[in-house]
PDB file of C-alpha atoms and ligand atoms in Angstrom:
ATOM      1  CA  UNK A 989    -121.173 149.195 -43.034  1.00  0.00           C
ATOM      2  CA  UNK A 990    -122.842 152.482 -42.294  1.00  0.00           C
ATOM      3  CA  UNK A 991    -122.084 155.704 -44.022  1.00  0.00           C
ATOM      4  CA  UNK A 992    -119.546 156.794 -40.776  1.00  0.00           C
ATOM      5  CA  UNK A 993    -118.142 153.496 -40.965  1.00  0.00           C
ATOM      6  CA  UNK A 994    -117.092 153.782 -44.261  1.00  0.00           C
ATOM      7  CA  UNK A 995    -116.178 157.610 -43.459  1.00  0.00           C
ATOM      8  CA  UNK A 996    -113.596 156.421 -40.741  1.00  0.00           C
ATOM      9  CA  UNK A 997    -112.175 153.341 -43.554  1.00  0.00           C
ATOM     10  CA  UNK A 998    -111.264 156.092 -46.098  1.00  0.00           C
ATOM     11  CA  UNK A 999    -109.780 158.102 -43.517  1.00  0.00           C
ATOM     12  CA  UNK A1000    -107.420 155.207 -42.260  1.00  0.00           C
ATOM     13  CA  UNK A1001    -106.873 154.580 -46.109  1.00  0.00           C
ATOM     14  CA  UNK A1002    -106.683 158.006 -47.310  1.00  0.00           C
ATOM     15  CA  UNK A1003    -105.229 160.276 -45.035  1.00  0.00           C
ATOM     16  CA  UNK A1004    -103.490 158.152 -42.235  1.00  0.00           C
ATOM     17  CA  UNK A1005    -101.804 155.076 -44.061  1.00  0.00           C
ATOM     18  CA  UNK A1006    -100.309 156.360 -46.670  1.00  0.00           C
ATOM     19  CA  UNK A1007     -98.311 159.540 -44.792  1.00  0.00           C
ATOM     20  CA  UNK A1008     -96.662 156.803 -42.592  1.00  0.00           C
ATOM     21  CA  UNK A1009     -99.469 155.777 -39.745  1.00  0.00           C
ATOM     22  CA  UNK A1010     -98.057 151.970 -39.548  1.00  0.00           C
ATOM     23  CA  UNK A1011     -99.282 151.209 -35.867  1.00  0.00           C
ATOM     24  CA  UNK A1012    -101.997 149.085 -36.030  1.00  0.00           C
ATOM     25  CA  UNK A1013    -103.467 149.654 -32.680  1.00  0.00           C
ATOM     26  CA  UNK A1014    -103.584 153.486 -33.572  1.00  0.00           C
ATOM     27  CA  UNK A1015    -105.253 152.399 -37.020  1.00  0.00           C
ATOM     28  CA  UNK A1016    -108.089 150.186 -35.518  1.00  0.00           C
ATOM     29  CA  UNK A1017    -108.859 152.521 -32.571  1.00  0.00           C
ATOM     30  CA  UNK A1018    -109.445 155.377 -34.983  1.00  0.00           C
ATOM     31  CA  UNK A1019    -111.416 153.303 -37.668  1.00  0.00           C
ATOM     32  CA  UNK A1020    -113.514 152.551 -34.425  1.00  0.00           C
ATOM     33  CA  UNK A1021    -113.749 155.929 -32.077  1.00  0.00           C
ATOM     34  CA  UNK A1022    -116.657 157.777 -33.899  1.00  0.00           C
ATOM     35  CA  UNK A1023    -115.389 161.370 -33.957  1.00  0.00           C
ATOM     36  CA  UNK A1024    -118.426 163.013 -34.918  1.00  0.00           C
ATOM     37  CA  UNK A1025    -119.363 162.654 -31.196  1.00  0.00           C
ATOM     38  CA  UNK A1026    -116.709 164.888 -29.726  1.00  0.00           C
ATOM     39  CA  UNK A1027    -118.078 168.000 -32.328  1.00  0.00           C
ATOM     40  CA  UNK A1028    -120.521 170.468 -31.613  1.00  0.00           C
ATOM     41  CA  UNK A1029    -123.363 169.480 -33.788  1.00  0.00           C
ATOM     42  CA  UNK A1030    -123.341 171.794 -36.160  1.00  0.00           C
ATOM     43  CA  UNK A1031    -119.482 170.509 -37.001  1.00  0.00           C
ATOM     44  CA  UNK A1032    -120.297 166.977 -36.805  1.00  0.00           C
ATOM     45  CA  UNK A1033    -120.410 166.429 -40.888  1.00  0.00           C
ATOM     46  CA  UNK A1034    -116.731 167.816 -41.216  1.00  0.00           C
ATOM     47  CA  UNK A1035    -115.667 164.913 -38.639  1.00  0.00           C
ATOM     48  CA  UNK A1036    -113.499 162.813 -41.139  1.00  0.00           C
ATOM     49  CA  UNK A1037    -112.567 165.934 -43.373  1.00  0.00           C
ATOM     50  CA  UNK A1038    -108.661 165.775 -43.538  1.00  0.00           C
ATOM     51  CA  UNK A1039    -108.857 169.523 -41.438  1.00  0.00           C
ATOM     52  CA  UNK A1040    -108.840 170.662 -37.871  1.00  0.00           C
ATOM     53  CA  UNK A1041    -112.151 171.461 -36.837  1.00  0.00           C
ATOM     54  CA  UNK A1042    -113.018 174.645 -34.304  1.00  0.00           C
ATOM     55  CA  UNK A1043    -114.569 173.613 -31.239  1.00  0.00           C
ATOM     56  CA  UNK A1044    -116.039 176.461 -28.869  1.00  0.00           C
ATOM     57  CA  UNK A1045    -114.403 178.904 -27.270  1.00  0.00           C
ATOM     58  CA  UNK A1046    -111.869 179.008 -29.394  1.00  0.00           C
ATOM     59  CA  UNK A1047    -110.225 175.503 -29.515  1.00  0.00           C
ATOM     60  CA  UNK A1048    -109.730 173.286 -32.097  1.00  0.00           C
ATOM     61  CA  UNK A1049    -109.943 168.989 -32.228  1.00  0.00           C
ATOM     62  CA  UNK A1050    -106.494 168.373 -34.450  1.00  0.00           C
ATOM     63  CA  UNK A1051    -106.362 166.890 -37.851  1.00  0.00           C
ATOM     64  CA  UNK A1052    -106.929 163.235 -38.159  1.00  0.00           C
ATOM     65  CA  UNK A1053    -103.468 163.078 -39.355  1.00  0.00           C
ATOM     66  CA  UNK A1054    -102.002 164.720 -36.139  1.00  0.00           C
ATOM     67  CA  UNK A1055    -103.901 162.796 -33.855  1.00  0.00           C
ATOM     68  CA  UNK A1056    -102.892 159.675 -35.420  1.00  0.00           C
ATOM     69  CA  UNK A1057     -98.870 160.917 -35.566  1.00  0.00           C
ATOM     70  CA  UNK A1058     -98.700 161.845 -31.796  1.00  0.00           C
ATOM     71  CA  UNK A1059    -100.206 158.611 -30.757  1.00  0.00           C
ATOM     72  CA  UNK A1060     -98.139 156.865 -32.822  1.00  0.00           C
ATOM     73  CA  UNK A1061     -95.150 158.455 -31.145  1.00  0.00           C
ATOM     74  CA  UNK A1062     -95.978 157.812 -27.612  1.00  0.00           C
ATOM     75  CA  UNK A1063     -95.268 154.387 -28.481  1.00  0.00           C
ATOM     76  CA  UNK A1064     -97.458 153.073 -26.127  1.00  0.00           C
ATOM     77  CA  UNK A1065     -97.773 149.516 -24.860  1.00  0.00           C
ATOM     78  CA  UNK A1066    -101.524 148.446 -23.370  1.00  0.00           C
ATOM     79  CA  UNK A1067     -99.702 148.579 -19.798  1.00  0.00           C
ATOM     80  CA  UNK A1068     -98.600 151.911 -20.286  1.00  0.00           C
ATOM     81  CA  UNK A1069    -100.082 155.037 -17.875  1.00  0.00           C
ATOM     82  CA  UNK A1070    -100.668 158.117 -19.895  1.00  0.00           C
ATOM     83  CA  UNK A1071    -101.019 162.088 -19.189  1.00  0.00           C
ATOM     84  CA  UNK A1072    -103.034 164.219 -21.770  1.00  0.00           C
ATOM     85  CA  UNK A1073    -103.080 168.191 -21.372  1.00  0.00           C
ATOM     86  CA  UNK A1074    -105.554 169.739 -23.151  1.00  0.00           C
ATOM     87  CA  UNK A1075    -108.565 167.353 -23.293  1.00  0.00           C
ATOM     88  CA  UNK A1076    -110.611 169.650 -25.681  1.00  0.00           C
ATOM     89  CA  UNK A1077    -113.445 167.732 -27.202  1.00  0.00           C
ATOM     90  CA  UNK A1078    -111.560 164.468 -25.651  1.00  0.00           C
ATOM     91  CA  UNK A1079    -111.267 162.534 -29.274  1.00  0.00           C
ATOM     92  CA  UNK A1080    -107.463 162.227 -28.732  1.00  0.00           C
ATOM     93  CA  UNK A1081    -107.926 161.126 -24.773  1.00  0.00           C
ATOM     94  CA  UNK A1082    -110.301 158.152 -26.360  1.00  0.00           C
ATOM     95  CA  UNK A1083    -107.902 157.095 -28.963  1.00  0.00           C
ATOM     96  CA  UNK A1084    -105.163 156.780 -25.741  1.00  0.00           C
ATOM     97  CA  UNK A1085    -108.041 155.433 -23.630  1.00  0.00           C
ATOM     98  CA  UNK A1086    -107.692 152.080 -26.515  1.00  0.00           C
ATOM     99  CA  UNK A1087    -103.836 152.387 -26.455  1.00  0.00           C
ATOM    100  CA  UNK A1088    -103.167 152.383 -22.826  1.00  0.00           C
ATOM    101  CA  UNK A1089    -104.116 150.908 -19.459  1.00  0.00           C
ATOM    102  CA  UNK A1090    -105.114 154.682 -17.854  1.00  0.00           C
ATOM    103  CA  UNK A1091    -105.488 157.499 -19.573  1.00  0.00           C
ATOM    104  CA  UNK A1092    -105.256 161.240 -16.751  1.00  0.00           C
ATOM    105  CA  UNK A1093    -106.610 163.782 -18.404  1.00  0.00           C
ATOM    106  CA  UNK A1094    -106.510 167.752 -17.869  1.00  0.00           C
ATOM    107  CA  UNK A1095    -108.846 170.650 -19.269  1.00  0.00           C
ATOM    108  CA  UNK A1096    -107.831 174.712 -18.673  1.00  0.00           C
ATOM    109  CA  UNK A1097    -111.881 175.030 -19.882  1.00  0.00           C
ATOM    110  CA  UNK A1098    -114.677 173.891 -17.068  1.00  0.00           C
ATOM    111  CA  UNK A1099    -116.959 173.831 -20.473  1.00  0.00           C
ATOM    112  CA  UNK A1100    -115.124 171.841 -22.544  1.00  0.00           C
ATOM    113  CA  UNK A1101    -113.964 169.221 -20.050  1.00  0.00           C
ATOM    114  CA  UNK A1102    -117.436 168.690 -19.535  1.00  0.00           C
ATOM    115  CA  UNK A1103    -118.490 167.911 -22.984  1.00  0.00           C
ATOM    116  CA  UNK A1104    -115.323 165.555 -23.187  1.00  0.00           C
ATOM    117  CA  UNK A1105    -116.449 163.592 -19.824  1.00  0.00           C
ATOM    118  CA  UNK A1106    -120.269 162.902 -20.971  1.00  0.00           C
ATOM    119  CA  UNK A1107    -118.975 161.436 -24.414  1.00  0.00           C
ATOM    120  CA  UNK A1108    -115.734 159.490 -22.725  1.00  0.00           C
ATOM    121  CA  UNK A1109    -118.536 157.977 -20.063  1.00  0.00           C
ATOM    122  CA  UNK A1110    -121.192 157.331 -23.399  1.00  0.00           C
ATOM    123  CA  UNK A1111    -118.733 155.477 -25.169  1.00  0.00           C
ATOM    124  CA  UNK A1112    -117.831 153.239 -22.116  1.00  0.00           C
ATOM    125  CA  UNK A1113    -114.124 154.914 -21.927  1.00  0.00           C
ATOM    126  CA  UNK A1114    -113.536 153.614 -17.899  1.00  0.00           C
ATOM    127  CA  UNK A1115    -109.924 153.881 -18.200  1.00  0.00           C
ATOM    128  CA  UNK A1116    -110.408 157.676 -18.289  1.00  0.00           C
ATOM    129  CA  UNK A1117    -109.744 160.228 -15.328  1.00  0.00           C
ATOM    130  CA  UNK A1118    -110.075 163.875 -16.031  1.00  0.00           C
ATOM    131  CA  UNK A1119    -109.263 167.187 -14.292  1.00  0.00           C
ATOM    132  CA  UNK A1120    -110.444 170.626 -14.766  1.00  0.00           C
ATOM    133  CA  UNK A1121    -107.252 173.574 -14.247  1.00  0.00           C
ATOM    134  CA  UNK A1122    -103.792 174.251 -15.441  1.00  0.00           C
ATOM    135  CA  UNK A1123    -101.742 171.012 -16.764  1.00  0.00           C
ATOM    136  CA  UNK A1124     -98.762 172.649 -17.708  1.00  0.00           C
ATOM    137  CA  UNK A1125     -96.997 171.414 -14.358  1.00  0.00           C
ATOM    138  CA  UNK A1126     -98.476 167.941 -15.225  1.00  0.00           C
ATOM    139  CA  UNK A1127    -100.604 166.184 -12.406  1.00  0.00           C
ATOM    140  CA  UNK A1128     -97.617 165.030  -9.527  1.00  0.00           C
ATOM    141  CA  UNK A1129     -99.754 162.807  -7.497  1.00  0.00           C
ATOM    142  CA  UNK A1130     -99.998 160.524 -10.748  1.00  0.00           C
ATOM    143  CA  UNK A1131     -96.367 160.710 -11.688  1.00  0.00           C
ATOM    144  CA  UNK A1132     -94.415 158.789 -12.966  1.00  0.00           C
ATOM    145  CA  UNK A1133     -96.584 158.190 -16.490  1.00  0.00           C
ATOM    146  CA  UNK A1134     -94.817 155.904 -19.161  1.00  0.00           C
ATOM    147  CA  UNK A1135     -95.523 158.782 -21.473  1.00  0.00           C
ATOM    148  CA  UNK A1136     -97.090 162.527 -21.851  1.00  0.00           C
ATOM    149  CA  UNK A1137     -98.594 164.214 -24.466  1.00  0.00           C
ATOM    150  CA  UNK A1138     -99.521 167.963 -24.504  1.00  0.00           C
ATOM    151  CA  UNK A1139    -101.877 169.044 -27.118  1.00  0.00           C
ATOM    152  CA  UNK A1140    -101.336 172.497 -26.893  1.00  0.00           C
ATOM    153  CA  UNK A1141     -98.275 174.367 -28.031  1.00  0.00           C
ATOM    154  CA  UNK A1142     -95.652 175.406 -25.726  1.00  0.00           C
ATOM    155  CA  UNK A1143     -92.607 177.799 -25.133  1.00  0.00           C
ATOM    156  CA  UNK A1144     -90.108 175.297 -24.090  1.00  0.00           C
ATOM    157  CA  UNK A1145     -90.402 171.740 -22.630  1.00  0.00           C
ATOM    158  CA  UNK A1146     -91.804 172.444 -19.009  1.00  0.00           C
ATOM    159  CA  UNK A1147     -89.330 171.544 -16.420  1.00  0.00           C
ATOM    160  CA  UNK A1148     -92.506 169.552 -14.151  1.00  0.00           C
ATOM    161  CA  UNK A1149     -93.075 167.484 -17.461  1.00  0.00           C
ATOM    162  CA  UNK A1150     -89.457 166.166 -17.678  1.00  0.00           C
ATOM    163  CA  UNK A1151     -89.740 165.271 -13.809  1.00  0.00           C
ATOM    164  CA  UNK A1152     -93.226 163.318 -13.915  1.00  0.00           C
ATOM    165  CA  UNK A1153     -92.207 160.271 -17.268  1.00  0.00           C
ATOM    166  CA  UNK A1154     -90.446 157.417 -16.287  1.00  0.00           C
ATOM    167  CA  UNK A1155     -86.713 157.697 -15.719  1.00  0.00           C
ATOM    168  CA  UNK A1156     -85.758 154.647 -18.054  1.00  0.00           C
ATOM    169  CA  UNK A1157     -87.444 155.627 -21.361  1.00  0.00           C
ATOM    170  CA  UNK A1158     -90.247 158.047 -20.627  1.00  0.00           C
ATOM    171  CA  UNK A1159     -91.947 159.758 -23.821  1.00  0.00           C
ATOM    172  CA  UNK A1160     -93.200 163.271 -24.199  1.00  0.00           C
ATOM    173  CA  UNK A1161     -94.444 164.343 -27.265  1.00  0.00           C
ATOM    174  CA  UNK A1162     -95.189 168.212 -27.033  1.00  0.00           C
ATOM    175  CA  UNK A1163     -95.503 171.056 -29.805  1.00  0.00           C
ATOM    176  CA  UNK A1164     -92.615 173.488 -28.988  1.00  0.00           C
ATOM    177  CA  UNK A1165     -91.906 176.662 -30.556  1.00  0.00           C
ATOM    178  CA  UNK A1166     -93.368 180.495 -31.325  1.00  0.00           C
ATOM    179  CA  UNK A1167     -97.804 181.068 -31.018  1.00  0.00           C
ATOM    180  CA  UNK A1168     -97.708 180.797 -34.685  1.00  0.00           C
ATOM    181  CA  UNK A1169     -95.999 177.719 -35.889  1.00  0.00           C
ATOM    182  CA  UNK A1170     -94.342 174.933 -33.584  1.00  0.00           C
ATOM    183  CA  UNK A1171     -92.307 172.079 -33.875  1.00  0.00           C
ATOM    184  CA  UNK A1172     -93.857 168.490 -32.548  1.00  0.00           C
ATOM    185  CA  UNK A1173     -90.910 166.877 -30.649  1.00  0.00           C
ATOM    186  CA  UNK A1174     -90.587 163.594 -29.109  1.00  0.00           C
ATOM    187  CA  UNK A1175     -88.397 163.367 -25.980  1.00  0.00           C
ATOM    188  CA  UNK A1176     -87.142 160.569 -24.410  1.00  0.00           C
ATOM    189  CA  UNK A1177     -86.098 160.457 -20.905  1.00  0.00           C
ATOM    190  CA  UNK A1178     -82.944 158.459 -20.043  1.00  0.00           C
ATOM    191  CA  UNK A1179     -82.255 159.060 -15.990  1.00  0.00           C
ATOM    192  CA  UNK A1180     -81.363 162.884 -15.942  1.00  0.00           C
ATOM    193  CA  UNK A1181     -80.604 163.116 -20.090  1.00  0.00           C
ATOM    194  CA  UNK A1182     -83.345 163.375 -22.113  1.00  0.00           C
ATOM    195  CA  UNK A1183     -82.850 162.688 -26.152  1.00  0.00           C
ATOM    196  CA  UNK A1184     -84.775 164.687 -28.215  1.00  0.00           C
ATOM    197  CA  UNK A1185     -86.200 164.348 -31.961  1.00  0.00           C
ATOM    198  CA  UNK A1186     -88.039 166.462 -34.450  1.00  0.00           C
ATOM    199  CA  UNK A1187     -90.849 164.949 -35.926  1.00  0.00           C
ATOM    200  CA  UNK A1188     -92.650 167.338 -38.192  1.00  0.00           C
ATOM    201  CA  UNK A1189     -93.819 170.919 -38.107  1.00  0.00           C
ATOM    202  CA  UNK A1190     -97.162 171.917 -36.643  1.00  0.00           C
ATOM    203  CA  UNK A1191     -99.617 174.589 -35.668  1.00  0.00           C
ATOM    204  CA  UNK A1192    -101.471 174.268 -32.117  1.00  0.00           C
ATOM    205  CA  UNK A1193    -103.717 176.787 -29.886  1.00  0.00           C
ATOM    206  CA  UNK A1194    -101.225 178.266 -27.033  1.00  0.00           C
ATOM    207  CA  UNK A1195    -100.520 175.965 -24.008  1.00  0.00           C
ATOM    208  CA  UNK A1196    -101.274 178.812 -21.417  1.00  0.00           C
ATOM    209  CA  UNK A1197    -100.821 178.649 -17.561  1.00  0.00           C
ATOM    210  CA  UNK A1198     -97.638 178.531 -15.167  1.00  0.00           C
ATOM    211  CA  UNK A1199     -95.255 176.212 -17.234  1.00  0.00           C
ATOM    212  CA  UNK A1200     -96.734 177.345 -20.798  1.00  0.00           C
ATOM    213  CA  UNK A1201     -97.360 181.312 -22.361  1.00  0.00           C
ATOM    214  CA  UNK A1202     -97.744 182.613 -18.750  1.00  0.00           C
ATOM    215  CA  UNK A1203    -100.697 185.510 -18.267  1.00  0.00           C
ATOM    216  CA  UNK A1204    -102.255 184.583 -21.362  1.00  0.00           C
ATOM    217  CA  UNK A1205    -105.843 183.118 -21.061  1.00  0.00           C
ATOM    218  CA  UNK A1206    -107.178 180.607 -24.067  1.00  0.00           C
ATOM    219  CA  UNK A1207    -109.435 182.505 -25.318  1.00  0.00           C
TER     220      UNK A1207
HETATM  221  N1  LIG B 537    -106.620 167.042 -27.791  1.00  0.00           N
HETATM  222  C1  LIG B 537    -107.666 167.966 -28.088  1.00  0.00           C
HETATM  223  C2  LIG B 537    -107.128 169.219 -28.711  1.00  0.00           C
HETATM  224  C3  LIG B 537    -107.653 170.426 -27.996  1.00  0.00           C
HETATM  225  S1  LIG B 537    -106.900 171.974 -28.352  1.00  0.00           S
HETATM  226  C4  LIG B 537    -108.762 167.307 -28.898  1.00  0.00           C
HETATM  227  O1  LIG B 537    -108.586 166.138 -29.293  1.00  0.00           O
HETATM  228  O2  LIG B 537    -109.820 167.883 -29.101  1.00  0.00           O
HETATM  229  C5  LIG B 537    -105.900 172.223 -26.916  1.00  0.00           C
HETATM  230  C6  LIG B 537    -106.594 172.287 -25.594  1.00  0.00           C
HETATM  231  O3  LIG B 537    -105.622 172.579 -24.605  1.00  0.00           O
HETATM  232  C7  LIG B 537    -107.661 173.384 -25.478  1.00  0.00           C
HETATM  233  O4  LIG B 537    -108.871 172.798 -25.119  1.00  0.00           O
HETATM  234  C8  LIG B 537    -107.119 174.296 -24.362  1.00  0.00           C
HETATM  235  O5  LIG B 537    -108.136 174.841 -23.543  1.00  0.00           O
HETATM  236  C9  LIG B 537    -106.240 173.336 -23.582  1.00  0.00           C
HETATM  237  N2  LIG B 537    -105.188 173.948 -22.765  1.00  0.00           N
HETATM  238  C10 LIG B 537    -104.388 175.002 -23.069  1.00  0.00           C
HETATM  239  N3  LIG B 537    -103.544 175.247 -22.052  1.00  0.00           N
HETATM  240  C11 LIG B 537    -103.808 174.330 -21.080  1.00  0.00           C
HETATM  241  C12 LIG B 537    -103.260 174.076 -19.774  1.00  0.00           C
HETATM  242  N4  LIG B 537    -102.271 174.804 -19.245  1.00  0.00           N
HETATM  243  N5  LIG B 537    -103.777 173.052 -19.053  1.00  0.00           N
HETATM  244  C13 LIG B 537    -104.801 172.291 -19.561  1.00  0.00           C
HETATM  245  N6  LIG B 537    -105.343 172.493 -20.780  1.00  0.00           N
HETATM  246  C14 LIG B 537    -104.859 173.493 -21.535  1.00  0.00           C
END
């Protein structure tokens, strides 16, 4: 094994299994997906640190931990078609890009899209199709997706979200709640009800744009 081998197996033993990451699809795609790729260089050795690390402009790549927890509760079958706002450094799109059939992706950030393309297409992540602008009304000529997860923290549930998941059981996992501390929910769509549940507290860069903090910029 090679030193970020072993780096990824005490992550998946240390930090993921133990605070309830059962799924073993999410387990193996993360002991695989070499996240030290999706850093800027200079960030690369705190890639398996149990910490968010900053990305440019502002942005941050989530925790292990929280990457592992939302993709565990998009319960997602290898049919499944999946919508990802906020790409950032695109470590969380690859982890969906094992988990699912089709992984849409959207970036506010020309930049960091960029940087997230070059690595998907270097690690051979075909499944993958990204889009540079404002996700916050989703991506309509897609819909319906089997689930969506924003990666950014919101106001409220945009109403565009609700409309684009699957009537019978659609997921959307989505931090919800004030710029400084949000709650991840999971909401399931049943026709025009939609259940939702609390999974833990969290803390996420603002979703900006038309459906999220409207007039603020991420920066
Ligand atoms: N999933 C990312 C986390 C990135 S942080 C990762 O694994 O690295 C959240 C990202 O959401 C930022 O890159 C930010 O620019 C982006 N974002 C914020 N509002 C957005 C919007 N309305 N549409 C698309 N992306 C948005």
């Amino acid at each position: 094994m090679t030193d970020r081998e072993l780096q990824r197996e005490w992550m998946v033993e240390h930090q993921l299994r133990p605070r309830g990451i059962e799924d073993p699809r999410v387990l193996e795609a993360m002991a695989e997906i070499p996240r030290e790729l999706f850093l800027p260089v200079d960030q690369a050795a705190a890639a398996y640190e149990d910490a968010a690390v900053p990305l440019s402009q502002g942005q941050t790549l989530s925790q292990p931990f929280m990457v592992a927890a939302m993709s565990q509760a998009l319960q997602l079958t290898p049919r499944d078609r999946v919508l990802e706002i906020g790409t950032g450094s695109g470590y969380q799109t690859a982890v969906l890009s094992r988990l699912a059939a089709e992984v849409f992706t959207i970036e506010y950030l020309p930049e960091l899209s960029r940087a997230a393309v070059a690595v998907l297409r270097e690690l051979g992540c075909v499944n993958v199709r990204a889009r540079v602008g404002d996700g916050s009304g989703g991506w309509p000529e897609e819909a319906p997706f089997d689930a969506i997860l924003v990666t950014a923290g919101a106001p409220a549930l945009p109403a565009s979200l609700k409309q684009q998941v699957r009537e019978d059981g659609g997921r959307i996992v989505i931090p919800v709640g004030p710029r400084t501390l949000q709650t991840l929910y999971r909401f399931v769509r049943h026709g025009t009800e939609v259940e939702r549940e609390a999974l833990m507290d969290c803390r996420f860069v603002p979703l900006v744009g038309e459906e999220g903090w409207r007039g603020e910029t991420p920066e």
